[in-house]
Amino acid sequence: MTAAVDVGLTENLAADLAAAALVLARRFAAGATLWCLAPAWEPHAQHVAVEFVHPVIVGKKALPAVALTGPDLVSTVRVSVRPGDVVLAVAAATEPEVRSVMRRAPAWGVTTLWIGSGARPTAGAADHVLWLDDPDPRLPATGGFVLLYHLLWELTHVCFEHPGLLAPETPECTDEVCITCSDEGRLGEVVAAGRDGMAQVRTSEGVEQVATVLVDPVQPGDLLLIHAGMAIMKLGET
């Protein structure tokens, strides 16, 4: 309990941890892989992956997790993830490669979880943010991050002990416009640009042919906002 207080495990952070663990358990139950990043602190990525792959408690499930390291992490994540997977990053809010991965994740169909400290990422930068407000740059070595992802691991296994929690949530549609079911403002990443005002674009549904006449020229890696099969806006990294 003292360690938890020392790293600022507030009521809000505890609630964020519980919500992230539930989603992570549901993704694992559906066959997801957890991809772990920590560009400035690679041992954290490796530590998280080991925690999930090699559980230290007898009887706990070994869950698929991989640490991604090395240069050009954006390209590495792009070719590794599948729709339904989870990307977990341990990084500062200013880490450019993590920011780019988080920005592109909706187009890849993956859930994102960001652990860090100090200045927070912008609202909506990741699906789940587990953040310590202490700005001390030595924090990664004090065990605060380690505590967070150890608790995440433990809570994920708590969810597995209650199988009724693992069923995916089904969006509820009404007679009104349903954003989930409609083709409204989906994010896509250009895979290949054509010469006829069309492009191959990766979205959470797979690779699609999208009309790009409103936003041409486009090139691989560009982020597009798509509506009804047409790119209506080209988006930046932030």
PDB file of C-alpha atoms in Angstrom, residues 10-172:
ATOM      1  CA  THR A  10      -5.244   7.831  -7.041  1.00  0.00           C
ATOM      2  CA  GLU A  11      -8.877   6.759  -7.198  1.00  0.00           C
ATOM      3  CA  ASN A  12      -9.097   7.961 -10.811  1.00  0.00           C
ATOM      4  CA  LEU A  13      -5.955   6.086 -11.838  1.00  0.00           C
ATOM      5  CA  ALA A  14      -7.244   2.938 -10.144  1.00  0.00           C
ATOM      6  CA  ALA A  15     -10.483   3.231 -12.138  1.00  0.00           C
ATOM      7  CA  ASP A  16      -8.489   3.725 -15.359  1.00  0.00           C
ATOM      8  CA  LEU A  17      -6.441   0.618 -14.555  1.00  0.00           C
ATOM      9  CA  ALA A  18      -9.552  -1.467 -13.981  1.00  0.00           C
ATOM     10  CA  ALA A  19     -11.142  -0.299 -17.240  1.00  0.00           C
ATOM     11  CA  ALA A  20      -7.955  -0.959 -19.213  1.00  0.00           C
ATOM     12  CA  ALA A  21      -7.572  -4.431 -17.690  1.00  0.00           C
ATOM     13  CA  LEU A  22     -11.133  -5.382 -18.606  1.00  0.00           C
ATOM     14  CA  VAL A  23     -10.658  -4.322 -22.215  1.00  0.00           C
ATOM     15  CA  LEU A  24      -7.290  -6.074 -22.378  1.00  0.00           C
ATOM     16  CA  ALA A  25      -8.780  -9.309 -21.010  1.00  0.00           C
ATOM     17  CA  ARG A  26     -11.579  -9.163 -23.567  1.00  0.00           C
ATOM     18  CA  ARG A  27      -9.100  -8.604 -26.409  1.00  0.00           C
ATOM     19  CA  PHE A  28      -6.939 -11.527 -25.233  1.00  0.00           C
ATOM     20  CA  ALA A  29     -10.028 -13.744 -24.966  1.00  0.00           C
ATOM     21  CA  ALA A  30     -10.819 -12.880 -28.594  1.00  0.00           C
ATOM     22  CA  GLY A  31      -7.326 -13.854 -29.757  1.00  0.00           C
ATOM     23  CA  ALA A  32      -5.406 -10.566 -29.587  1.00  0.00           C
ATOM     24  CA  THR A  33      -1.663 -10.073 -29.260  1.00  0.00           C
ATOM     25  CA  LEU A  34      -0.263  -7.342 -27.006  1.00  0.00           C
ATOM     26  CA  TRP A  35       2.509  -5.323 -28.710  1.00  0.00           C
ATOM     27  CA  CYS A  36       4.718  -3.403 -26.280  1.00  0.00           C
ATOM     28  CA  LEU A  37       6.714  -0.231 -27.066  1.00  0.00           C
ATOM     29  CA  ALA A  38       9.070   1.954 -25.023  1.00  0.00           C
ATOM     30  CA  PRO A  39      11.399   3.793 -27.425  1.00  0.00           C
ATOM     31  CA  ALA A  40      13.365   5.661 -24.759  1.00  0.00           C
ATOM     32  CA  TRP A  41      13.201   2.891 -22.137  1.00  0.00           C
ATOM     33  CA  GLU A  42      13.249  -0.412 -24.062  1.00  0.00           C
ATOM     34  CA  PRO A  43      13.566  -2.583 -20.918  1.00  0.00           C
ATOM     35  CA  HIS A  44      10.032  -1.519 -19.965  1.00  0.00           C
ATOM     36  CA  ALA A  45       8.650  -2.933 -23.237  1.00  0.00           C
ATOM     37  CA  GLN A  46      10.525  -6.170 -22.673  1.00  0.00           C
ATOM     38  CA  HIS A  47       9.403  -6.343 -19.033  1.00  0.00           C
ATOM     39  CA  VAL A  48       5.722  -5.909 -19.927  1.00  0.00           C
ATOM     40  CA  ALA A  49       5.915  -8.632 -22.587  1.00  0.00           C
ATOM     41  CA  VAL A  50       7.622 -11.052 -20.196  1.00  0.00           C
ATOM     42  CA  GLU A  51       4.991 -10.433 -17.512  1.00  0.00           C
ATOM     43  CA  PHE A  52       2.187 -11.536 -19.827  1.00  0.00           C
ATOM     44  CA  VAL A  53       3.988 -14.363 -21.643  1.00  0.00           C
ATOM     45  CA  HIS A  54       5.602 -15.940 -18.570  1.00  0.00           C
ATOM     46  CA  PRO A  55       3.212 -15.626 -15.616  1.00  0.00           C
ATOM     47  CA  VAL A  56       4.940 -16.101 -12.283  1.00  0.00           C
ATOM     48  CA  ILE A  57       1.844 -17.453 -10.522  1.00  0.00           C
ATOM     49  CA  VAL A  58       0.998 -21.111 -11.038  1.00  0.00           C
ATOM     50  CA  GLY A  59      -2.250 -21.583 -12.945  1.00  0.00           C
ATOM     51  CA  LYS A  60      -2.314 -18.193 -14.637  1.00  0.00           C
ATOM     52  CA  LYS A  61      -2.658 -18.104 -18.423  1.00  0.00           C
ATOM     53  CA  ALA A  62       0.317 -17.321 -20.622  1.00  0.00           C
ATOM     54  CA  LEU A  63      -0.898 -14.491 -22.851  1.00  0.00           C
ATOM     55  CA  PRO A  64       0.627 -13.495 -26.217  1.00  0.00           C
ATOM     56  CA  ALA A  65       2.766 -10.373 -25.883  1.00  0.00           C
ATOM     57  CA  VAL A  66       5.737  -9.120 -27.908  1.00  0.00           C
ATOM     58  CA  ALA A  67       8.192  -6.272 -27.268  1.00  0.00           C
ATOM     59  CA  LEU A  68       8.942  -4.234 -30.382  1.00  0.00           C
ATOM     60  CA  THR A  69      12.286  -2.415 -30.321  1.00  0.00           C
ATOM     61  CA  GLY A  70      14.760  -0.856 -32.708  1.00  0.00           C
ATOM     62  CA  PRO A  71      14.520   1.958 -35.286  1.00  0.00           C
ATOM     63  CA  ASP A  72      11.404   3.011 -37.211  1.00  0.00           C
ATOM     64  CA  LEU A  73       8.901   1.658 -34.725  1.00  0.00           C
ATOM     65  CA  VAL A  74       5.967   3.041 -36.708  1.00  0.00           C
ATOM     66  CA  SER A  75       6.778   0.784 -39.665  1.00  0.00           C
ATOM     67  CA  THR A  76       7.459  -2.149 -37.343  1.00  0.00           C
ATOM     68  CA  VAL A  77       4.104  -1.781 -35.593  1.00  0.00           C
ATOM     69  CA  ARG A  78       2.317  -1.262 -38.917  1.00  0.00           C
ATOM     70  CA  VAL A  79       3.421  -4.631 -40.315  1.00  0.00           C
ATOM     71  CA  SER A  80       2.977  -6.481 -36.993  1.00  0.00           C
ATOM     72  CA  VAL A  81      -0.503  -5.610 -35.762  1.00  0.00           C
ATOM     73  CA  ARG A  82      -3.797  -7.124 -36.815  1.00  0.00           C
ATOM     74  CA  PRO A  83      -7.300  -5.749 -36.214  1.00  0.00           C
ATOM     75  CA  GLY A  84      -8.285  -6.521 -32.642  1.00  0.00           C
ATOM     76  CA  ASP A  85      -4.729  -6.408 -31.261  1.00  0.00           C
ATOM     77  CA  VAL A  86      -3.537  -4.075 -28.486  1.00  0.00           C
ATOM     78  CA  VAL A  87      -0.566  -1.698 -28.503  1.00  0.00           C
ATOM     79  CA  LEU A  88       0.827  -0.696 -25.105  1.00  0.00           C
ATOM     80  CA  ALA A  89       3.426   2.085 -24.916  1.00  0.00           C
ATOM     81  CA  VAL A  90       5.512   3.235 -21.966  1.00  0.00           C
ATOM     82  CA  ALA A  91       6.665   6.693 -22.986  1.00  0.00           C
ATOM     83  CA  ALA A  92       6.480  10.413 -22.399  1.00  0.00           C
ATOM     84  CA  ALA A  93       3.667  12.321 -24.070  1.00  0.00           C
ATOM     85  CA  THR A  94       6.210  13.987 -26.361  1.00  0.00           C
ATOM     86  CA  GLU A  95       7.690  10.753 -27.762  1.00  0.00           C
ATOM     87  CA  PRO A  96       7.218  11.224 -31.555  1.00  0.00           C
ATOM     88  CA  GLU A  97       7.117   7.567 -32.605  1.00  0.00           C
ATOM     89  CA  VAL A  98       4.570   6.697 -29.939  1.00  0.00           C
ATOM     90  CA  ARG A  99       2.460   9.709 -30.871  1.00  0.00           C
ATOM     91  CA  SER A 100       2.465   8.551 -34.500  1.00  0.00           C
ATOM     92  CA  VAL A 101       1.574   4.969 -33.590  1.00  0.00           C
ATOM     93  CA  MET A 102      -1.292   6.129 -31.386  1.00  0.00           C
ATOM     94  CA  ARG A 103      -2.538   8.453 -34.129  1.00  0.00           C
ATOM     95  CA  ARG A 104      -2.605   5.665 -36.716  1.00  0.00           C
ATOM     96  CA  ALA A 105      -3.934   2.898 -34.489  1.00  0.00           C
ATOM     97  CA  PRO A 106      -7.648   3.418 -35.330  1.00  0.00           C
ATOM     98  CA  ALA A 107      -6.834   2.846 -39.008  1.00  0.00           C
ATOM     99  CA  TRP A 108      -5.109  -0.405 -38.076  1.00  0.00           C
ATOM    100  CA  GLY A 109      -8.049  -1.536 -35.941  1.00  0.00           C
ATOM    101  CA  VAL A 110      -6.073  -1.819 -32.697  1.00  0.00           C
ATOM    102  CA  THR A 111      -6.733  -0.725 -29.128  1.00  0.00           C
ATOM    103  CA  THR A 112      -4.132   1.554 -27.538  1.00  0.00           C
ATOM    104  CA  LEU A 113      -2.879   1.888 -23.963  1.00  0.00           C
ATOM    105  CA  TRP A 114      -0.353   4.559 -22.957  1.00  0.00           C
ATOM    106  CA  ILE A 115       1.604   4.540 -19.680  1.00  0.00           C
ATOM    107  CA  GLY A 116       3.665   7.612 -18.799  1.00  0.00           C
ATOM    108  CA  SER A 117       4.308  10.518 -16.469  1.00  0.00           C
ATOM    109  CA  GLY A 118       4.585  14.290 -16.406  1.00  0.00           C
ATOM    110  CA  ALA A 119       2.668  16.294 -19.015  1.00  0.00           C
ATOM    111  CA  ARG A 120      -0.267  14.220 -20.244  1.00  0.00           C
ATOM    112  CA  PRO A 121      -1.061  13.379 -23.876  1.00  0.00           C
ATOM    113  CA  THR A 122      -3.867  15.321 -25.513  1.00  0.00           C
ATOM    114  CA  ALA A 123      -7.380  14.060 -24.818  1.00  0.00           C
ATOM    115  CA  GLY A 124      -8.202  11.071 -26.989  1.00  0.00           C
ATOM    116  CA  ALA A 125      -4.561  10.354 -27.884  1.00  0.00           C
ATOM    117  CA  ALA A 126      -5.025   6.735 -26.732  1.00  0.00           C
ATOM    118  CA  ASP A 127      -7.962   4.538 -25.800  1.00  0.00           C
ATOM    119  CA  HIS A 128      -6.616   4.132 -22.281  1.00  0.00           C
ATOM    120  CA  VAL A 129      -4.142   6.426 -20.522  1.00  0.00           C
ATOM    121  CA  LEU A 130      -2.474   5.362 -17.263  1.00  0.00           C
ATOM    122  CA  TRP A 131      -0.606   8.435 -16.139  1.00  0.00           C
ATOM    123  CA  LEU A 132       1.511   9.513 -13.197  1.00  0.00           C
ATOM    124  CA  ASP A 133       1.562  13.280 -12.748  1.00  0.00           C
ATOM    125  CA  ASP A 134       5.018  13.405 -11.167  1.00  0.00           C
ATOM    126  CA  PRO A 135       7.254  15.266 -13.675  1.00  0.00           C
ATOM    127  CA  ASP A 136      10.503  13.875 -12.211  1.00  0.00           C
ATOM    128  CA  PRO A 137      12.465  12.496 -15.201  1.00  0.00           C
ATOM    129  CA  ARG A 138      13.971   9.823 -12.934  1.00  0.00           C
ATOM    130  CA  LEU A 139      10.527   8.314 -12.384  1.00  0.00           C
ATOM    131  CA  PRO A 140      10.938   5.385 -14.790  1.00  0.00           C
ATOM    132  CA  ALA A 141      13.708   4.052 -12.542  1.00  0.00           C
ATOM    133  CA  THR A 142      11.725   4.389  -9.312  1.00  0.00           C
ATOM    134  CA  GLY A 143       9.277   1.595 -10.034  1.00  0.00           C
ATOM    135  CA  GLY A 144       6.176   3.654 -10.714  1.00  0.00           C
ATOM    136  CA  PHE A 145       5.731   2.352 -14.245  1.00  0.00           C
ATOM    137  CA  VAL A 146       6.580  -1.173 -13.119  1.00  0.00           C
ATOM    138  CA  LEU A 147       3.846  -0.996 -10.488  1.00  0.00           C
ATOM    139  CA  LEU A 148       1.320   0.130 -13.092  1.00  0.00           C
ATOM    140  CA  TYR A 149       1.924  -2.671 -15.534  1.00  0.00           C
ATOM    141  CA  HIS A 150       2.190  -5.267 -12.780  1.00  0.00           C
ATOM    142  CA  LEU A 151      -1.228  -4.156 -11.549  1.00  0.00           C
ATOM    143  CA  LEU A 152      -2.501  -4.219 -15.133  1.00  0.00           C
ATOM    144  CA  TRP A 153      -1.309  -7.827 -15.451  1.00  0.00           C
ATOM    145  CA  GLU A 154      -2.905  -8.847 -12.158  1.00  0.00           C
ATOM    146  CA  LEU A 155      -6.241  -7.161 -12.916  1.00  0.00           C
ATOM    147  CA  THR A 156      -6.341  -8.714 -16.380  1.00  0.00           C
ATOM    148  CA  HIS A 157      -6.093 -12.152 -14.774  1.00  0.00           C
ATOM    149  CA  VAL A 158      -8.766 -11.201 -12.255  1.00  0.00           C
ATOM    150  CA  CYS A 159     -11.057 -10.600 -15.235  1.00  0.00           C
ATOM    151  CA  PHE A 160     -10.213 -14.071 -16.584  1.00  0.00           C
ATOM    152  CA  GLU A 161     -11.402 -15.520 -13.282  1.00  0.00           C
ATOM    153  CA  HIS A 162     -14.871 -14.156 -14.118  1.00  0.00           C
ATOM    154  CA  PRO A 163     -15.674 -15.475 -17.634  1.00  0.00           C
ATOM    155  CA  GLY A 164     -18.916 -13.532 -17.767  1.00  0.00           C
ATOM    156  CA  LEU A 165     -16.862 -10.333 -18.044  1.00  0.00           C
ATOM    157  CA  LEU A 166     -15.058 -11.484 -21.173  1.00  0.00           C
ATOM    158  CA  ALA A 167     -17.936 -11.250 -23.632  1.00  0.00           C
ATOM    159  CA  PRO A 168     -17.356  -8.278 -25.964  1.00  0.00           C
ATOM    160  CA  GLU A 169     -19.654  -5.326 -25.573  1.00  0.00           C
ATOM    161  CA  THR A 170     -22.297  -5.121 -28.303  1.00  0.00           C
ATOM    162  CA  PRO A 171     -23.105  -1.553 -29.427  1.00  0.00           C
ATOM    163  CA  GLU A 172     -26.737  -0.707 -28.928  1.00  0.00           C
TER     164      GLU A 172
END
